[in-house]
Short mmCIF file of C-alpha atoms in Angstrom, two decimals:
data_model
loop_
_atom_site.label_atom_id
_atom_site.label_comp_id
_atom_site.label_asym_id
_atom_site.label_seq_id
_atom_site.Cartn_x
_atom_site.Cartn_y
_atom_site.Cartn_z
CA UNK A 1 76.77 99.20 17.87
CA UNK A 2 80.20 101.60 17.91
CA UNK A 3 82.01 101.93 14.80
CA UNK A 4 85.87 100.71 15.27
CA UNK A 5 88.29 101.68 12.74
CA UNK A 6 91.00 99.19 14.19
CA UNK A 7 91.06 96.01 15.82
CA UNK A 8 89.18 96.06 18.97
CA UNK A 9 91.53 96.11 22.25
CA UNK A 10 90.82 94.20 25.23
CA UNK A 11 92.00 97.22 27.34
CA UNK A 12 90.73 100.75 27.91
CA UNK A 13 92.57 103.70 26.77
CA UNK A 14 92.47 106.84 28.56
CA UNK A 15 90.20 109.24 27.25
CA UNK A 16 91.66 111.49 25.14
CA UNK A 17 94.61 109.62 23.94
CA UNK A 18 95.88 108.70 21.26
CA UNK A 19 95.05 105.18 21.49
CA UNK A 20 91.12 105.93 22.56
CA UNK A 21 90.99 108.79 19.58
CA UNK A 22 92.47 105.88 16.96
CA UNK A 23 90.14 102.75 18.60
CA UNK A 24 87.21 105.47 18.20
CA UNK A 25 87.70 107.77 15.81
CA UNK A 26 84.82 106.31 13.98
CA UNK A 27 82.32 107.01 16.58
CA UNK A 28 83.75 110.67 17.24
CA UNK A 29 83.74 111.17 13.39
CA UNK A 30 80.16 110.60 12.50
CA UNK A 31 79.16 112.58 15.61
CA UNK A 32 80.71 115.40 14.40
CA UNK A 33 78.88 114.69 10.82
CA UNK A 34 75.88 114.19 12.80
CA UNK A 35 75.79 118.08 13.85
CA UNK A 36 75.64 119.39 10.34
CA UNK A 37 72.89 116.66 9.33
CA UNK A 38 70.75 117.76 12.99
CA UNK A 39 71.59 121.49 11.71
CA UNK A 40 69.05 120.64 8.88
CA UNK A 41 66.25 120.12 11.06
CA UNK A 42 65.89 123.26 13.00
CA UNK A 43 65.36 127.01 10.58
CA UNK A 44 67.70 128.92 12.38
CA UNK A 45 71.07 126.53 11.77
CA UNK A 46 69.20 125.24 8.39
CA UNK A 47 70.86 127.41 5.89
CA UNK A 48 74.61 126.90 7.37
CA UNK A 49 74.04 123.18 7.59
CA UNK A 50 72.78 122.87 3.77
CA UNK A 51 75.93 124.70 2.85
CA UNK A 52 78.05 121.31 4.43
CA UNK A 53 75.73 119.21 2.91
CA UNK A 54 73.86 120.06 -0.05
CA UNK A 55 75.49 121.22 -3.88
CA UNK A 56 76.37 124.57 -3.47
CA UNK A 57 76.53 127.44 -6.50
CA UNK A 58 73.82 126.89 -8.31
CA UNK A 59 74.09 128.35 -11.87
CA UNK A 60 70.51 127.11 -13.08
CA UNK A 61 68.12 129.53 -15.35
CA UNK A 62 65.08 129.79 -12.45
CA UNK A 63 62.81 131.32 -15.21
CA UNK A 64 62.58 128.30 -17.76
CA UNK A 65 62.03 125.62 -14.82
CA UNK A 66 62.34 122.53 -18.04
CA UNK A 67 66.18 123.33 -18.22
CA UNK A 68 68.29 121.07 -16.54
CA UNK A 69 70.25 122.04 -13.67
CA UNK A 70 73.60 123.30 -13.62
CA UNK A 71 76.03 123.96 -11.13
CA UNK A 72 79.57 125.96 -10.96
CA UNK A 73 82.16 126.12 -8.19
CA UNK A 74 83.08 128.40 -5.53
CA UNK A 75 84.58 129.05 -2.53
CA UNK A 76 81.25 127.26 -0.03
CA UNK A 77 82.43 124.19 -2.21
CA UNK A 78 85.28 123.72 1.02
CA UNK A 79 82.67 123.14 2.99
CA UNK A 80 81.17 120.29 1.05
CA UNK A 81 84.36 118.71 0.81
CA UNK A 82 84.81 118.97 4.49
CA UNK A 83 81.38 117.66 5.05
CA UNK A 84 81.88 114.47 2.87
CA UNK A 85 85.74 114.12 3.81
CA UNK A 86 84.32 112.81 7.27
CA UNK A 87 81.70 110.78 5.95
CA UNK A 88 84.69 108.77 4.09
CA UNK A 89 86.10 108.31 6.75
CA UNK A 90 83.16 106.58 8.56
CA UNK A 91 82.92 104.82 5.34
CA UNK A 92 86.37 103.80 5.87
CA UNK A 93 85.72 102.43 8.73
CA UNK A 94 82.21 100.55 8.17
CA UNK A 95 83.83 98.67 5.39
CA UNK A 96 86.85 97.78 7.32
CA UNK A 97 85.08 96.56 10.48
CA UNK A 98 82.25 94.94 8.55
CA UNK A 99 83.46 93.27 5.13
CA UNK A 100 87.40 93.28 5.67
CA UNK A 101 88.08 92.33 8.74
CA UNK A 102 86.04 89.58 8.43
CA UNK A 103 87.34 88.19 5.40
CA UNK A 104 90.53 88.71 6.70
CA UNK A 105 89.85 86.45 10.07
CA UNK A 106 89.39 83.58 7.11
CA UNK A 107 92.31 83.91 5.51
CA UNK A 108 94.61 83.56 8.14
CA UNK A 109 97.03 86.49 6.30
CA UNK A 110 100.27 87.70 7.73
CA UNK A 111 100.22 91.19 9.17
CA UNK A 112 102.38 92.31 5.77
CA UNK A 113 99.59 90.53 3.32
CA UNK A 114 97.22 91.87 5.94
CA UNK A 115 98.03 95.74 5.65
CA UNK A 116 97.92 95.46 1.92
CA UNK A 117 94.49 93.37 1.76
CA UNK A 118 92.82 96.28 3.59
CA UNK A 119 94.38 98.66 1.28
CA UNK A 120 93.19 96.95 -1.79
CA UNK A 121 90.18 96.34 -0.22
CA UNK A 122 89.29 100.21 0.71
CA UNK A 123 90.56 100.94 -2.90
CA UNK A 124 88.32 98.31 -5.19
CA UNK A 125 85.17 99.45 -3.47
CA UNK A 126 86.04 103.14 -4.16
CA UNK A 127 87.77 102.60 -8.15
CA UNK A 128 84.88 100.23 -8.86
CA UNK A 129 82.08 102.99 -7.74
CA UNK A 130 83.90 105.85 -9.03
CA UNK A 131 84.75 104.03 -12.64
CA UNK A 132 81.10 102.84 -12.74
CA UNK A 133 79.98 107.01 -12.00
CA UNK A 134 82.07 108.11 -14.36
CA UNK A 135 80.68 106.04 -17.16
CA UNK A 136 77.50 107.17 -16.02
CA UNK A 137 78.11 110.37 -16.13
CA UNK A 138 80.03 110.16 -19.41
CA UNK A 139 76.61 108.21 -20.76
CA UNK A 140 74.26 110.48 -19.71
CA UNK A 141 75.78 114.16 -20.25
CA UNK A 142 76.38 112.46 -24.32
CA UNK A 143 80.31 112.76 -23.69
CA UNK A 144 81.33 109.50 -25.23
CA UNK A 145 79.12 110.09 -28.58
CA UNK A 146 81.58 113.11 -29.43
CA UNK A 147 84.75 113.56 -28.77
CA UNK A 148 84.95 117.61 -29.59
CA UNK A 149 82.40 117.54 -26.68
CA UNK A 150 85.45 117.60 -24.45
CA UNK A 151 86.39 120.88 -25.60
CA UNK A 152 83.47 122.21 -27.29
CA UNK A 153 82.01 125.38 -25.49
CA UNK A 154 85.05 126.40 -23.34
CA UNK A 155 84.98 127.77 -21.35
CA UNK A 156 80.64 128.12 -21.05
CA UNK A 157 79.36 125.13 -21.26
CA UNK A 158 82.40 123.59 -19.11
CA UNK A 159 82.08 126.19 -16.09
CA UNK A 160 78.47 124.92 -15.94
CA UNK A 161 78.52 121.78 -14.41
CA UNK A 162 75.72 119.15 -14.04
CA UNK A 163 74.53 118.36 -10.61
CA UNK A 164 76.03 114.27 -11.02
CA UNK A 165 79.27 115.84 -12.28
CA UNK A 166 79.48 118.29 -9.94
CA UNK A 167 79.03 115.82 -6.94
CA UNK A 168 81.52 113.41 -8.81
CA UNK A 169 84.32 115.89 -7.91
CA UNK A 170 83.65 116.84 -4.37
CA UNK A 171 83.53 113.13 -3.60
CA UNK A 172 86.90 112.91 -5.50
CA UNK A 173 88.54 115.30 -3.49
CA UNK A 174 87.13 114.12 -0.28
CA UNK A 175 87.69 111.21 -0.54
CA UNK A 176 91.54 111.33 -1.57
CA UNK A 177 91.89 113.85 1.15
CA UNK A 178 90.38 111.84 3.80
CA UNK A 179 93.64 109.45 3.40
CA UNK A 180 95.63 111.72 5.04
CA UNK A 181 94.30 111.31 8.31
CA UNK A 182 93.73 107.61 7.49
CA UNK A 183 97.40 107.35 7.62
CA UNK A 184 97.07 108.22 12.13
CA UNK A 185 93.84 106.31 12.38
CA UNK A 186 95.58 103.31 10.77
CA UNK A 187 98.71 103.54 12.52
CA UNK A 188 100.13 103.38 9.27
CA UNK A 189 104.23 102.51 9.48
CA UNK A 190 106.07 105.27 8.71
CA UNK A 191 107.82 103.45 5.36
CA UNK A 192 104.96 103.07 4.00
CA UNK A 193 103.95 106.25 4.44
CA UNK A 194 105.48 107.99 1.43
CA UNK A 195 103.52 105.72 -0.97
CA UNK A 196 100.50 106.70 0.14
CA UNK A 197 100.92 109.70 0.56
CA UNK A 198 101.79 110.41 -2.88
CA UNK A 199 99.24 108.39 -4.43
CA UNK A 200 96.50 110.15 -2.53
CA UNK A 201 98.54 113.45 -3.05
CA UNK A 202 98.46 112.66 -7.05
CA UNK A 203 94.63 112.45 -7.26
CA UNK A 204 93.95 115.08 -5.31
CA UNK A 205 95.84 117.58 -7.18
CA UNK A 206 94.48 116.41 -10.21
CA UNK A 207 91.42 116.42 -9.34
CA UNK A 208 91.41 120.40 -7.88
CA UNK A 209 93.52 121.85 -10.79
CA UNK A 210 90.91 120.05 -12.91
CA UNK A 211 88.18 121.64 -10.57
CA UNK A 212 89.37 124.48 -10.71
CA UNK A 213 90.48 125.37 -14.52
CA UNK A 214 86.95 123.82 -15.59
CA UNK A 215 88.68 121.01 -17.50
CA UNK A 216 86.13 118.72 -16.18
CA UNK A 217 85.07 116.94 -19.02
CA UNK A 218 88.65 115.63 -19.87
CA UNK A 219 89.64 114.85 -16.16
CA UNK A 220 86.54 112.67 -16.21
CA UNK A 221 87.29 110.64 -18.83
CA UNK A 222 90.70 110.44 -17.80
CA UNK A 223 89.79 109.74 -13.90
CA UNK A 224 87.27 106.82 -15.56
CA UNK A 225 89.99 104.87 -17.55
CA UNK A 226 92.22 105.25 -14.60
CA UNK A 227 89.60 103.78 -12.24
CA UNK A 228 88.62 100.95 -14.71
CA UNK A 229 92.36 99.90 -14.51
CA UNK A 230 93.29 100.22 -11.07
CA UNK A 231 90.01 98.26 -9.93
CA UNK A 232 91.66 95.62 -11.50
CA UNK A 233 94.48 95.43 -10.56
CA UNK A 234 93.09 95.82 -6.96
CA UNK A 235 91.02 92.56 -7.92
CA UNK A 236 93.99 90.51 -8.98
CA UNK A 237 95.83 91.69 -5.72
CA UNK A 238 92.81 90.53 -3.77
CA UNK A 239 92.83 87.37 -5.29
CA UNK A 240 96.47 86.85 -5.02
CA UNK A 241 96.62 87.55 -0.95
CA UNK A 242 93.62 84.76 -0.82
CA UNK A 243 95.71 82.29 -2.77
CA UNK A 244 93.34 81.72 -5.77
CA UNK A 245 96.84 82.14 -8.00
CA UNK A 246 95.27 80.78 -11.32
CA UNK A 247 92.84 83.70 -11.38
CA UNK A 248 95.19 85.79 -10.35
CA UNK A 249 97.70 85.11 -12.85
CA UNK A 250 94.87 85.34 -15.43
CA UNK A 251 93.83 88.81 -14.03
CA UNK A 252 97.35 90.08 -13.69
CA UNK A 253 98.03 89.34 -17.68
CA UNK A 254 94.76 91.39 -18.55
CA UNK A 255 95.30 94.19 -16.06
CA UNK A 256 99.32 94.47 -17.84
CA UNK A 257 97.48 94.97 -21.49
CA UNK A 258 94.75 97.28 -20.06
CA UNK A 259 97.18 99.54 -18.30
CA UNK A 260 99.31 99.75 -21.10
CA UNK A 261 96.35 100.45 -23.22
CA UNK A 262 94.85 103.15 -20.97
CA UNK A 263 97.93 104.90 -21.07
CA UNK A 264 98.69 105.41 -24.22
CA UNK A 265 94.52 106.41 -24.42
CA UNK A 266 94.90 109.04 -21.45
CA UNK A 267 98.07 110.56 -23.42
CA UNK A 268 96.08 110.41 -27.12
CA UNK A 269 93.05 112.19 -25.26
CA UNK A 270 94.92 114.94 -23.65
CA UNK A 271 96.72 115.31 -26.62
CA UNK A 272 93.79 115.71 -28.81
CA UNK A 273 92.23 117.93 -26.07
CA UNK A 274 94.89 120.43 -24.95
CA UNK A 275 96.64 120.48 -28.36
CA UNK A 276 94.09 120.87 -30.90
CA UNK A 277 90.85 120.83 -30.18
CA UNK A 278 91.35 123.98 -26.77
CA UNK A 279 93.62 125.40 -29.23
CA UNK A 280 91.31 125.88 -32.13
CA UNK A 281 88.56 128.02 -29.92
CA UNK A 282 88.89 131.60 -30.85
CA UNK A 283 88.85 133.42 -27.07
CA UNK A 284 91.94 131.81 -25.67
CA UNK A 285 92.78 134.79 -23.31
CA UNK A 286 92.63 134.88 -19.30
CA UNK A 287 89.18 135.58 -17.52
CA UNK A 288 88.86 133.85 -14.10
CA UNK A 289 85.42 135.62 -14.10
CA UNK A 290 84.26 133.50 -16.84
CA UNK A 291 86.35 130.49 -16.08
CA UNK A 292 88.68 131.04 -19.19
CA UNK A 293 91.83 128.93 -18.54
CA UNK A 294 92.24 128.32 -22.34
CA UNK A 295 95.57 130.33 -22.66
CA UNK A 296 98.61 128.50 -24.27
CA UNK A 297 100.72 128.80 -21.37
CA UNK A 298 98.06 126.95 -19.23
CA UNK A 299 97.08 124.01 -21.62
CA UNK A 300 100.60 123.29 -22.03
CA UNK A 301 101.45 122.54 -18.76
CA UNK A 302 98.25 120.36 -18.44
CA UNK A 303 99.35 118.77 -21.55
CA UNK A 304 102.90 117.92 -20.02
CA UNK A 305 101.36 117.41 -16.65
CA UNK A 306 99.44 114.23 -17.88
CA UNK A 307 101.50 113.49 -20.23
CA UNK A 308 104.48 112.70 -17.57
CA UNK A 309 102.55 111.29 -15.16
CA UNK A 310 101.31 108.71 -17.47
CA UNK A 311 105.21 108.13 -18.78
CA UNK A 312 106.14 108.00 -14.83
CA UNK A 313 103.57 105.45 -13.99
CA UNK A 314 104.73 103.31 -17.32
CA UNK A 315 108.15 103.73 -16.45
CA UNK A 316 107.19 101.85 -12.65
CA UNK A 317 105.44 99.29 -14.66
CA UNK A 318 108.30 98.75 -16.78
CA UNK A 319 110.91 98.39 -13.74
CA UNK A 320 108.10 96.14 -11.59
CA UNK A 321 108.62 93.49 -14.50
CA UNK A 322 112.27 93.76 -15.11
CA UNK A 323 112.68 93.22 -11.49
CA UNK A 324 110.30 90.21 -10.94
CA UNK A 325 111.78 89.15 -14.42
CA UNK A 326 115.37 88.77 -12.71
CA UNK A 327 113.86 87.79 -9.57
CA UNK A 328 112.49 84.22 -11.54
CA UNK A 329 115.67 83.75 -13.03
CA UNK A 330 117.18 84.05 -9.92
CA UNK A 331 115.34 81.64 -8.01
CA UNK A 332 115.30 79.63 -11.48
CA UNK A 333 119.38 79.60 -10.82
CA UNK A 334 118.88 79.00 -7.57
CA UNK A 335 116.91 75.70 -8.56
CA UNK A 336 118.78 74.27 -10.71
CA UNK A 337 121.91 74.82 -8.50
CA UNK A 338 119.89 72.56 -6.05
CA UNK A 339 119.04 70.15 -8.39
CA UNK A 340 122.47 69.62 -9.59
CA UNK A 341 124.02 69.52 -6.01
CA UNK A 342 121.34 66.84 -5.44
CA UNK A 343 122.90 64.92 -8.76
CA UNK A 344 126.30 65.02 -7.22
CA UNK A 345 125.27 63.81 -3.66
CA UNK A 346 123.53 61.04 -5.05
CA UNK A 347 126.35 59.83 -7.73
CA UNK A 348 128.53 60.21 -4.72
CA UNK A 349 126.39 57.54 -2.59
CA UNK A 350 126.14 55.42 -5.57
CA UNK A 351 130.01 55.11 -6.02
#
């Protein structure tokens, strides 16, 4: 059965177009996938295949085989990212065709509450698998036992990644890259555009300066409380656009004191990170051959960096309430206006 990433259309497109690339861009996509998985299968195209596909830069100590293995990046790490950029977007698709759209048909929603369903729909499945990874990560690699563990052995035993950790990121950035060319395949209006664009463009820089600069260990705890938060929120939303407003009013009140409270946790951890415990290590001097990024002009400007974006993002939360606040007083006017015109009519009849 052929994969649709948008509502079927009772008409054929010409091949080629823009229309038959969007209607089947699902299809095209995972053949093109399919080449670097078939690559694997014959010894001559075997090693450039397994560089699209399989954990690249292996840092691993081959002589003591009980060690576990580790992993650092490198330039064949584009390729992986390529690789798994397209399998998102079959994902994309396969979720939209087979679980949205469906539940969509049921509710009957509007094409506005219809747009943003999907969204929030795309989005829980991804925060709620990516916040449940991180934890296991964090669990298993003894991150959330100590704290100093998330600067502890910079830049050594941060440049060696394991392999879960490792894979964590190049889904991250595929993932959040693969929105950009969700935006064509979705025919996505051009106001709403901007918004996701920067939301995707966020994460992804985040994620590849974090990459990049080995600060791993902190982004992941970081990413984690993000995801917890934003999944949700993305539940609440889901149960708002299927009416279930009780639960949805419930959820919104415990999303408003989570995100509050994973702010101010992101900014305390980044401050305990980048400000004293980075600062304390005793080689805090430039080597991009050993991954040493622990200078103080660099861990200030991470420092800031998170620091603002978590004031930006509580600074939207804060202006989201004070407008629906004055929106309910508003209509609350409004109501009463009504009511007392209603008063007067009726005393007018009576006389």
């Amino acid at each position: 059965m052929a994969l649709k990433g948008v509502r079927k259309s009772n008409k054929n497109p010409p091949i080629f177009s823009h229309e038959f690339v969007i209607q089947n861009h699902a299809d095209i996509v995972s053949c093109v996938a399919m080449v670097f998985v078939l690559g694997l299968m014959f010894q001559a195209t075997a090693p450039l295949a397994s560089v699209f596909i399989a954990v690249q830069h292996n840092a691993s100590n081959m002589e003591t085989s009980e060690a576990p293995m580790t992993y650092t990046y490198g330039s064949r790490d584009t390729a992986a990212v390529f690789f798994y950029c397209l399998i998102s977007i079959v994902m994309h698709a396969i979720i939209q065709e087979y679980v949205l759209d469906k539940v969509n048909r049921k509710l009957h929603l509007s094409k506005t509450k219809h747009s943003k369903f999907n969204e929030s729909g795309q989005l829980l499945i991804f925060t709620a698998v990516s916040a449940a990874w991180g934890i296991n990560i964090l669990v298993k690699d003894n991150l959330l036992i100590d704290i100093t563990s998330l600067w502890a052995d910079y830049p050594d035993g941060h440049a060696q990644m394991s392999f879960m950790l490792k894979f964590f990121f190049i889904i991250q950035m595929s993932y959040w890259l693969h929105c950009y060319p969700e935006l064509y395949f979705q025919k996505t209006k051009r106001e709403e555009m901007p918004a996701k664009i920067q939301h995707a463009s966020l994460y992804l820089v985040f994620c590849i300066a974090a990459y990049v600069l080995n600060f791993n260990r902190v982004a992941l705890v970081l990413l984690t409380l993000r995801f917890v938060e934003e999944g949700l929120l993305h539940v609440c939303r889901l149960l708002y656009f299927a009416e279930k407003n009780a639960a949805a009013n419930t959820g919104f009140r415990v999303w408003n004191v989570l995100f509050v409270g994973c702010r101010l946790a992101s900014i305390i951890v980044a401050i305990l990170t980048f400000h004293y415990g980075l600062a304390t290590n005793d080689d805090q001097s430039l080597d991009t051959q050993t991954g040493n990024f622990n200078t103080p002009f660099i861990r200030l400007n991470a420092l800031v960096a998170v620091c603002f974006i978590q004031a930006w993002m509580m600074w939207n939360f804060i202006n989201f309430h004070l407008r629906r606040m004055r929106e309910r007083q508003a209509e609350a006017l409004a109501a009463r206006k009504k009511a007392s015109e209603r008063k007067s009519k009726k005393g007018r009849k009576d006389d």
